[in-house]
Coordinates of C-alpha atoms in Angstrom, one line a residue:
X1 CA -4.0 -23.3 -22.8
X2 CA -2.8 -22.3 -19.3
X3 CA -3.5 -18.7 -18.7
X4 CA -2.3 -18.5 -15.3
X5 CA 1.0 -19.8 -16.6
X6 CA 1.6 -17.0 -19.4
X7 CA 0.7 -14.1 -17.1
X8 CA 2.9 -15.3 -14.5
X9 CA 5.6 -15.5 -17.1
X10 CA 4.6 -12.4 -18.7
X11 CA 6.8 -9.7 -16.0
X12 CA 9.8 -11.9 -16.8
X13 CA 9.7 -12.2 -20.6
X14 CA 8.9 -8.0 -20.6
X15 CA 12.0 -7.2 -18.5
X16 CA 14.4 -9.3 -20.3
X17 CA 13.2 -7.7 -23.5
X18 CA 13.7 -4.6 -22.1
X19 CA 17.6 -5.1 -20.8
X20 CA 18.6 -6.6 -24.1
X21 CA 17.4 -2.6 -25.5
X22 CA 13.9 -2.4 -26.4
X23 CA 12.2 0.5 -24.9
X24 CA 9.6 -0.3 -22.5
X25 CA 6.2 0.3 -25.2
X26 CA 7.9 -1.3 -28.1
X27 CA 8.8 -4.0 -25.6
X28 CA 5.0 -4.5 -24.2
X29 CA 4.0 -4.5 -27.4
X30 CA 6.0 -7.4 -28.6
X31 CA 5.5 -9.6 -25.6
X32 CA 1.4 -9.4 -26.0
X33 CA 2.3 -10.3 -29.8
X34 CA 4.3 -13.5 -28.7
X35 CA 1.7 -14.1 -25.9
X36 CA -1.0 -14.1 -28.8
X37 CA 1.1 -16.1 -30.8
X38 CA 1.0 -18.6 -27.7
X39 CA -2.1 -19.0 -27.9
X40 CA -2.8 -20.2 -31.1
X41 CA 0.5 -22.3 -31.5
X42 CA 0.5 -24.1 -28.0
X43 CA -2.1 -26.1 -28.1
X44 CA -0.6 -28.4 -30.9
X45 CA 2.3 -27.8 -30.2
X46 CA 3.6 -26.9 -26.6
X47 CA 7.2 -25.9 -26.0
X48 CA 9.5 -27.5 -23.5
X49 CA 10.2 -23.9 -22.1
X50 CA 8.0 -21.9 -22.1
X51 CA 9.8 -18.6 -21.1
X52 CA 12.7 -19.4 -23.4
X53 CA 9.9 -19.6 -26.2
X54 CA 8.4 -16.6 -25.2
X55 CA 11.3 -14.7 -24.9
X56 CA 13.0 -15.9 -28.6
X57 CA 9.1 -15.1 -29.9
X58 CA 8.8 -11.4 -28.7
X59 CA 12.6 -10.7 -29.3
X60 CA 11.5 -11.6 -33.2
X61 CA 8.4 -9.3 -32.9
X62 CA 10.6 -6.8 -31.7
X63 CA 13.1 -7.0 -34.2
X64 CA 10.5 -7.4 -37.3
X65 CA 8.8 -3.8 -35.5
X66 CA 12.1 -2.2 -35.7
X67 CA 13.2 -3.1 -39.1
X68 CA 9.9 -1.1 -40.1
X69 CA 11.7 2.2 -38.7
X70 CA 14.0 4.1 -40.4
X71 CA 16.7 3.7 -38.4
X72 CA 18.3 0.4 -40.9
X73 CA 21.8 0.2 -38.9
X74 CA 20.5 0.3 -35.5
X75 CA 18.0 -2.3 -36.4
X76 CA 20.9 -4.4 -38.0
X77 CA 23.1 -4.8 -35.3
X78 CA 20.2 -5.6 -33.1
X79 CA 19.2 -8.5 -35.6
X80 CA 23.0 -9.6 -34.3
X81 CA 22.2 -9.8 -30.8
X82 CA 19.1 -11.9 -31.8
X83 CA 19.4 -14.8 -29.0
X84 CA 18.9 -19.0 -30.3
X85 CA 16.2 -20.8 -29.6
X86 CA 16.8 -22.6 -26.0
X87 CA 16.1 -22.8 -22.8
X88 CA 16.3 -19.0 -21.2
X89 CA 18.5 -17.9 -18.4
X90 CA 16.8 -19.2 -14.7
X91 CA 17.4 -15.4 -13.2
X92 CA 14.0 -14.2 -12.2
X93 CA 14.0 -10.4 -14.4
X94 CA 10.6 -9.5 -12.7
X95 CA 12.6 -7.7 -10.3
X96 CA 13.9 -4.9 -12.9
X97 CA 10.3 -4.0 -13.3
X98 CA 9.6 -3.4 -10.2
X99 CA 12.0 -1.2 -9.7
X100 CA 11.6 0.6 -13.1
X101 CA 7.4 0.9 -12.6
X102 CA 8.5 2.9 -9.1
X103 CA 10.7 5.1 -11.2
X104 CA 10.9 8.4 -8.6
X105 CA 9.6 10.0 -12.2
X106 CA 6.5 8.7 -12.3
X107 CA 3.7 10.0 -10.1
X108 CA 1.9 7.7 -7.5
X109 CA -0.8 6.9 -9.2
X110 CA 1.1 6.0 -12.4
X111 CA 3.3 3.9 -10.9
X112 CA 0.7 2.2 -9.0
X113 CA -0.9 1.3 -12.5
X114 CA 2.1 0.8 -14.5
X115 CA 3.4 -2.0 -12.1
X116 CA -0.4 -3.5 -12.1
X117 CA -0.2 -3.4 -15.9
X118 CA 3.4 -4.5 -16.5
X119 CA 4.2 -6.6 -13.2
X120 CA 0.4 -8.0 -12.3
X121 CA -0.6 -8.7 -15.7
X122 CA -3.9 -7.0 -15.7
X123 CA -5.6 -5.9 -19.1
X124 CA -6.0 -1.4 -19.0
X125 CA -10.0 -2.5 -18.6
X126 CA -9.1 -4.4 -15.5
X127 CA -7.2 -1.6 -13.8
X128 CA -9.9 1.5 -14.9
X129 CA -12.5 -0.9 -13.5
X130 CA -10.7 -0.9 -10.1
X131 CA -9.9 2.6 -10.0
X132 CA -14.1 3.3 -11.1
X133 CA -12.5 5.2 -14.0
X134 CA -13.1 5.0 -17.6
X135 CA -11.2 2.5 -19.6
X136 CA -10.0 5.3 -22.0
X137 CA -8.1 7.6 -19.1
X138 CA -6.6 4.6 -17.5
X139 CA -5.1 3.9 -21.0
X140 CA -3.8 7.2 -21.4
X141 CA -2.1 7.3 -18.1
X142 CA -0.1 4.1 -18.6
X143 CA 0.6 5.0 -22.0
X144 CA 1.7 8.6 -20.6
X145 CA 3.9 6.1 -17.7
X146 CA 5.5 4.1 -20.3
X147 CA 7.0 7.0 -22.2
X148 CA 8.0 8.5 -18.9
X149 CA 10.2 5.4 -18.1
X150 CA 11.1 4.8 -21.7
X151 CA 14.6 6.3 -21.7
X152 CA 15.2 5.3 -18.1
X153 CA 18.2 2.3 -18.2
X154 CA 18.1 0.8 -15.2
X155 CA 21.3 1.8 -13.6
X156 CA 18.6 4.7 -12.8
X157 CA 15.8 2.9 -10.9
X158 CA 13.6 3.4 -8.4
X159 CA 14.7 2.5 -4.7
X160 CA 13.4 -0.3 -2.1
X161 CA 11.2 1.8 -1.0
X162 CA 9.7 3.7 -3.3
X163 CA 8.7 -0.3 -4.5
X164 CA 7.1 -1.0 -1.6
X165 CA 5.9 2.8 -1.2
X166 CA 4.0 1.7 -4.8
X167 CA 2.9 -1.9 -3.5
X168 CA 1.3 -0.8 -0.2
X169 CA -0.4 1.8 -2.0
X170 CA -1.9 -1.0 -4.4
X171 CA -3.0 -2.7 -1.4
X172 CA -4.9 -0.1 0.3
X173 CA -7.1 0.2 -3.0
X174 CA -8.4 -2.8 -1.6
X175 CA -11.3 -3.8 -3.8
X176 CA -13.8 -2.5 -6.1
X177 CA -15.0 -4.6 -9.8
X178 CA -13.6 -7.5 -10.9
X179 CA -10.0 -6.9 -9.2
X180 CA -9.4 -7.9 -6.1
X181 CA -6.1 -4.8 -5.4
X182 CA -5.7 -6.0 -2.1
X183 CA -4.9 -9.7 -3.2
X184 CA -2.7 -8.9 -6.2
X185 CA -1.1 -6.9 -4.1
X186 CA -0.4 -9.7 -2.0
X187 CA 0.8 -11.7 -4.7
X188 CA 3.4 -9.1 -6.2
X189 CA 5.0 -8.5 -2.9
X190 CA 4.9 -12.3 -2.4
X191 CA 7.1 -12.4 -6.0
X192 CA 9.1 -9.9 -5.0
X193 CA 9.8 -11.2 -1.5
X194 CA 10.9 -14.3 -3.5
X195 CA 13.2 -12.1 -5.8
X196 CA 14.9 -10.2 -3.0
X197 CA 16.3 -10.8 0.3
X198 CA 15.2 -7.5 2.6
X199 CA 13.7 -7.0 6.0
X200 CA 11.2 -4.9 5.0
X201 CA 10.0 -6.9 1.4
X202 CA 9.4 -9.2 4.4
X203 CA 7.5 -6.5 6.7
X204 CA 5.1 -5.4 4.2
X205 CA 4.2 -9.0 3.2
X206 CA 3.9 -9.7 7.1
X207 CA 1.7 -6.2 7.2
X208 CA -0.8 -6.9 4.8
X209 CA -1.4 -11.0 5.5
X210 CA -2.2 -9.5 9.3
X211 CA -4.7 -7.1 7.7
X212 CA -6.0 -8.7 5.2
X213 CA -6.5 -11.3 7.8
X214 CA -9.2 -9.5 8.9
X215 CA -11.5 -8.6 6.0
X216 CA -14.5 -10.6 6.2
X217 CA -15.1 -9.2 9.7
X218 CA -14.9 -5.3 8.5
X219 CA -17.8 -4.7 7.2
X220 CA -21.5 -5.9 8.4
X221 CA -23.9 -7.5 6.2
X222 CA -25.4 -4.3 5.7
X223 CA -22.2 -2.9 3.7
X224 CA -21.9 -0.7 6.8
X225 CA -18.1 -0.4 8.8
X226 CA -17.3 -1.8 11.9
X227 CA -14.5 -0.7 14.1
X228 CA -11.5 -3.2 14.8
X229 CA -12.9 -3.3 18.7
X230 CA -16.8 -4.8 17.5
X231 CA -15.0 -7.3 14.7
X232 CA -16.0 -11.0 14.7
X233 CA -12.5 -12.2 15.9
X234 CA -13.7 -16.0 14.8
X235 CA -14.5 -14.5 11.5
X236 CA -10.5 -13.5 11.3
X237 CA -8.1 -15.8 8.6
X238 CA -5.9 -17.4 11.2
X239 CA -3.7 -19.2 9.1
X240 CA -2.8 -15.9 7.0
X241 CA -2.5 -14.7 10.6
X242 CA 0.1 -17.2 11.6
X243 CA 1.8 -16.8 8.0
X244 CA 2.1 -12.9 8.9
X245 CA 3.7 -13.9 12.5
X246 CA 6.5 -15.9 11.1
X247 CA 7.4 -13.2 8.2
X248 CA 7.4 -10.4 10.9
X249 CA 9.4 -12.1 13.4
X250 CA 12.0 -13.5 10.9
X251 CA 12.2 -9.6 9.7
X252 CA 12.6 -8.7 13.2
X253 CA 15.2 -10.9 14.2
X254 CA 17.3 -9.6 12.0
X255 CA 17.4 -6.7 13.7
X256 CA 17.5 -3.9 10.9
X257 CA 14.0 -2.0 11.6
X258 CA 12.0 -0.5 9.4
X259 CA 8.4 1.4 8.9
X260 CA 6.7 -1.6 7.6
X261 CA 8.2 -4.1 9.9
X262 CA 7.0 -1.7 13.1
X263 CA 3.5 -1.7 11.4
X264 CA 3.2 -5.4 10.9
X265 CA 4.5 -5.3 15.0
X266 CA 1.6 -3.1 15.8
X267 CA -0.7 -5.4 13.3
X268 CA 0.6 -8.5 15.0
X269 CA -0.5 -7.2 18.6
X270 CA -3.9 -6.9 17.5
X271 CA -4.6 -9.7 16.0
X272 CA -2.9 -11.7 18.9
X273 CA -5.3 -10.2 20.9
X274 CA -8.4 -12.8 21.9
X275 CA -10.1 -9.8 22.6
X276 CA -10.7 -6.3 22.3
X277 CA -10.2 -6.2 26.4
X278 CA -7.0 -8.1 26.2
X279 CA -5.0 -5.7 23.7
X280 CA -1.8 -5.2 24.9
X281 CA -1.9 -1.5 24.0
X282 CA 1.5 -0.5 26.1
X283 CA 3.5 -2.8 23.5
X284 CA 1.7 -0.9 21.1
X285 CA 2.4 2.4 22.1
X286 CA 6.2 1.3 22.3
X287 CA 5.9 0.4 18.7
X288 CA 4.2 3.7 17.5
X289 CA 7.2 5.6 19.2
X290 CA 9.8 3.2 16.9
X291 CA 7.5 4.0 14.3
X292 CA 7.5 7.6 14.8
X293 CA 10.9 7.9 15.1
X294 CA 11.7 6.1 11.7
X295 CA 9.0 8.3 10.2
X296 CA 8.2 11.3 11.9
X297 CA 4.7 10.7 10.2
X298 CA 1.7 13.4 11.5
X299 CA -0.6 10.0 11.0
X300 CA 1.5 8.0 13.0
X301 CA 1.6 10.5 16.0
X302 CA -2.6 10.6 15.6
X303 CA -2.7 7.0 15.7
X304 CA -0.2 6.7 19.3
X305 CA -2.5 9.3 20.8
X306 CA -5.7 7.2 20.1
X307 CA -3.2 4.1 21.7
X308 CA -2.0 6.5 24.9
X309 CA -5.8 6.9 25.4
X310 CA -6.4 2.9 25.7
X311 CA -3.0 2.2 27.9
X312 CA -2.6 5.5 30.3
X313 CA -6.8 6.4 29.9
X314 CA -8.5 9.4 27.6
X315 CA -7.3 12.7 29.3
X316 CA -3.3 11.1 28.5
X317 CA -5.0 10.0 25.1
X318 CA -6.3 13.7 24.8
X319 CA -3.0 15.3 25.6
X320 CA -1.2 13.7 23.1
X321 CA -3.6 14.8 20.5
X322 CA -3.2 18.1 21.5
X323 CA 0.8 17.9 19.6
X324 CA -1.2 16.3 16.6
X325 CA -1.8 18.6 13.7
X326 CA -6.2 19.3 14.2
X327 CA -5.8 19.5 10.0
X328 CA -5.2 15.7 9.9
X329 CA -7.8 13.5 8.6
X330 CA -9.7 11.7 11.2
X331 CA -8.1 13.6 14.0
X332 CA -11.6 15.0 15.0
X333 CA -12.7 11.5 14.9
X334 CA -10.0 10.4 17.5
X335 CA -10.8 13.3 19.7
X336 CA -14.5 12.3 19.4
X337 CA -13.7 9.1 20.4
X338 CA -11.6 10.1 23.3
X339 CA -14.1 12.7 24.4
X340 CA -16.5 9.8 25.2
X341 CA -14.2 7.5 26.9
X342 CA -13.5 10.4 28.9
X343 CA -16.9 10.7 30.3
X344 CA -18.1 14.1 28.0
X345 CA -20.6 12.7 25.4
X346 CA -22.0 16.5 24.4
X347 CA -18.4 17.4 23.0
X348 CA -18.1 13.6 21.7
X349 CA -21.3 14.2 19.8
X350 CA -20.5 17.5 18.4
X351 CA -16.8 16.1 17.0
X352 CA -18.4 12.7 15.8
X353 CA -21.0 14.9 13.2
X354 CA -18.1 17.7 12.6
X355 CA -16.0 14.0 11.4
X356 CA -18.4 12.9 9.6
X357 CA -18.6 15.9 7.7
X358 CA -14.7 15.6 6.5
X359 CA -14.9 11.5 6.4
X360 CA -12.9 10.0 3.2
X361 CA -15.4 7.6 2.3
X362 CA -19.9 6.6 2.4
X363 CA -18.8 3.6 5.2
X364 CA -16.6 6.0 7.2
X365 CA -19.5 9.0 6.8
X366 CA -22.2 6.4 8.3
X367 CA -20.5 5.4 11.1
X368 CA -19.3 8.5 12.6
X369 CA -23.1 9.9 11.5
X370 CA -24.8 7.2 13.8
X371 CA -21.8 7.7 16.6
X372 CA -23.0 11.1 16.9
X373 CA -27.2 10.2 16.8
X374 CA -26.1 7.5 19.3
X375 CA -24.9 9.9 21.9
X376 CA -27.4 12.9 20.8
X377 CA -30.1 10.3 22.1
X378 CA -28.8 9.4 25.0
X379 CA -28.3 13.1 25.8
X380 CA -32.1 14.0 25.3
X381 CA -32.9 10.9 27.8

């Protein structure tokens, strides 16, 4: 029995289900059925399409659910629409539910987990062990999801972005348990870059192959962080690298810029660099102002500061932190780095425990922690 081949068939079975009017439960419920059903029929006896078996199979199980309701003439003329056995249409349907998981309904969070469930595939135990909850809320919140998007016909879905809003914020999970968030990720925005023609499908992909790029040099052996400038750059993925280059540059050339393709530009600079020393930080800073001015993001103004402090030096670096909100996270961070660079370790010491204090995560905390004991004993010297 191939596995991989039924989950990747999975998405596309479940949304032509759903267009031909189940609603998206009944319709989940009737793929797993036909799935199960694969499982103990295909190994005798495999079929010579496998989606157009699947689909025929879970339309049935649909069907023979409804005729249990009470609603006998509505479950009639459905049993009319029932489609022959065959071969099933070669349009890829995955792309209706993306766009109905990223409903502008839905919350983050339950988007985020309704596409993992109903695009990626993944079991409700797969998905709570990724988000280190217990199986039993995760449950509840894609059930809650499903009836959210339930009446919702999909002349009312979700937009572009709000997709890739949902994908990039699967991919920052990054990883925890058995799941791997930042691959599948990767491999829905991959599927959907496949299903639709758009600069910035093509930008995110570009954006997380050039980070992703560099994840077996984040973190020492120790579990403990370490800053883009101190990475192992021979430890970075140069052919995901090269990959991301030719996505973002494709993108760019067609000359319709958007958020993602400017932070793929910025990604792309730093991992061109063979160095630390040989950033090109004035291209970046350039990027950061497109990026700004497509977002007008608070984050995105932090992070150009930090890059006007390695092109024009930490007092320009410091300046522009100054227009930053001081309530963004990490901005006492970026001051504290700046603060050293610019020759005052006392107040760089001070900010660098004050940011540890309000860090996000136990790697973050650490780091800034030993920043701070780092310049505290040079300052008792």
């Amino acid at each position: 029995m191939d596995e991989a081949l039924l989950r990747s068939l999975t998405p596309s079975v479940l949304a032509v289900i759903v267009r031909r009017g189940a609603d998206f439960a009944a319709a989940e419920d009737a793929v797993q059925d036909a799935l199960v059903e694969a499982v103990r029929v295909w190994p005798a006896d495999p079929p010579r399409d496998a989606k157009g078996w699947l689909v025929t199979v879970a339309w049935r199980k649909f069907l023979d659910a409804t005729r249990s309701d009470t609603a006998r003439r509505r479950r009639e003329d459905r049993i009319e629409e029932e489609p022959a056995p065959g071969p099933a249409p070669a349009v890829d349907d995955t792309l209706q539910l993306y766009f109905l998981c990223a409903h502008p309904s839905l919350t983050p969070s339950s988007a985020v987990a309704l596409t993992l469930r109903a695009v990626g595939g993944l079991t409700t135990r797969q998905i709570a062990q990724a988000y280190l909850v217990p199986e039993a809320t995760m449950a509840q919140r894609i059930s809650r999801a499903k009836r959210t998007v339930s009446g919702v016909r999909f002349d009312q879905p979700g937009d572009v972005a709000t997709v890739l809003r949902v994908l990039y914020l699967v991919f920052n999970e990054g990883y925890s348990g058995d799941v791997d968030l930042a691959a599948e990720a990767i491999r829905l925005t991959r599927q959907l870059a496949v299903a639709i023609d758009h600069p910035e499908v093509a930008g995110l992909l570009a954006l997380m192959l050039l980070h992703h790029a560099r994840r077996a040099s984040r973190t020492a052996p120790d579990g403990s962080l370490v800053p883009l400038a101190e990475q192992d750059r021979t430890r970075w993925d140069t052919a995901a690298i090269a990959e991301g280059v030719r996505i973002l540059q494709s993108a760019l050339a067609r000359d319709r810029l958007g958020e993602f393709q400017a932070q793929a530009a910025i990604a792309a600079l730093h991992a061109d660099a063979p160095t630390a020393e040989e950033t090109d930080w004035v291209q970046i800073v350039e990027w950061y102002d497109e990026l700004a001015r497509l977002t007008d993001n608070p984050v995105v103004r932090l992070n150009r500061a930090v890059a006007v402090g390695e092109a024009d030096g930490p007092r320009a670096g410091l300046a522009a932190l100054a227009a930053v909100e001081d309530s963004l996270p990490r901005h006492t961070a970026a001051a504290a780095y700046l603060h050293e660079r610019a020759g005052d370790p006392a107040t760089a010491a001070r900010l660098y425990a004050e940011a540890a204090h309000k860090a996000p995560n136990l790697a973050e905390r650490d780091y800034l922690t030993r920043q701070a004991a780092r310049l505290n004993s040079g300052l008792r010297k």
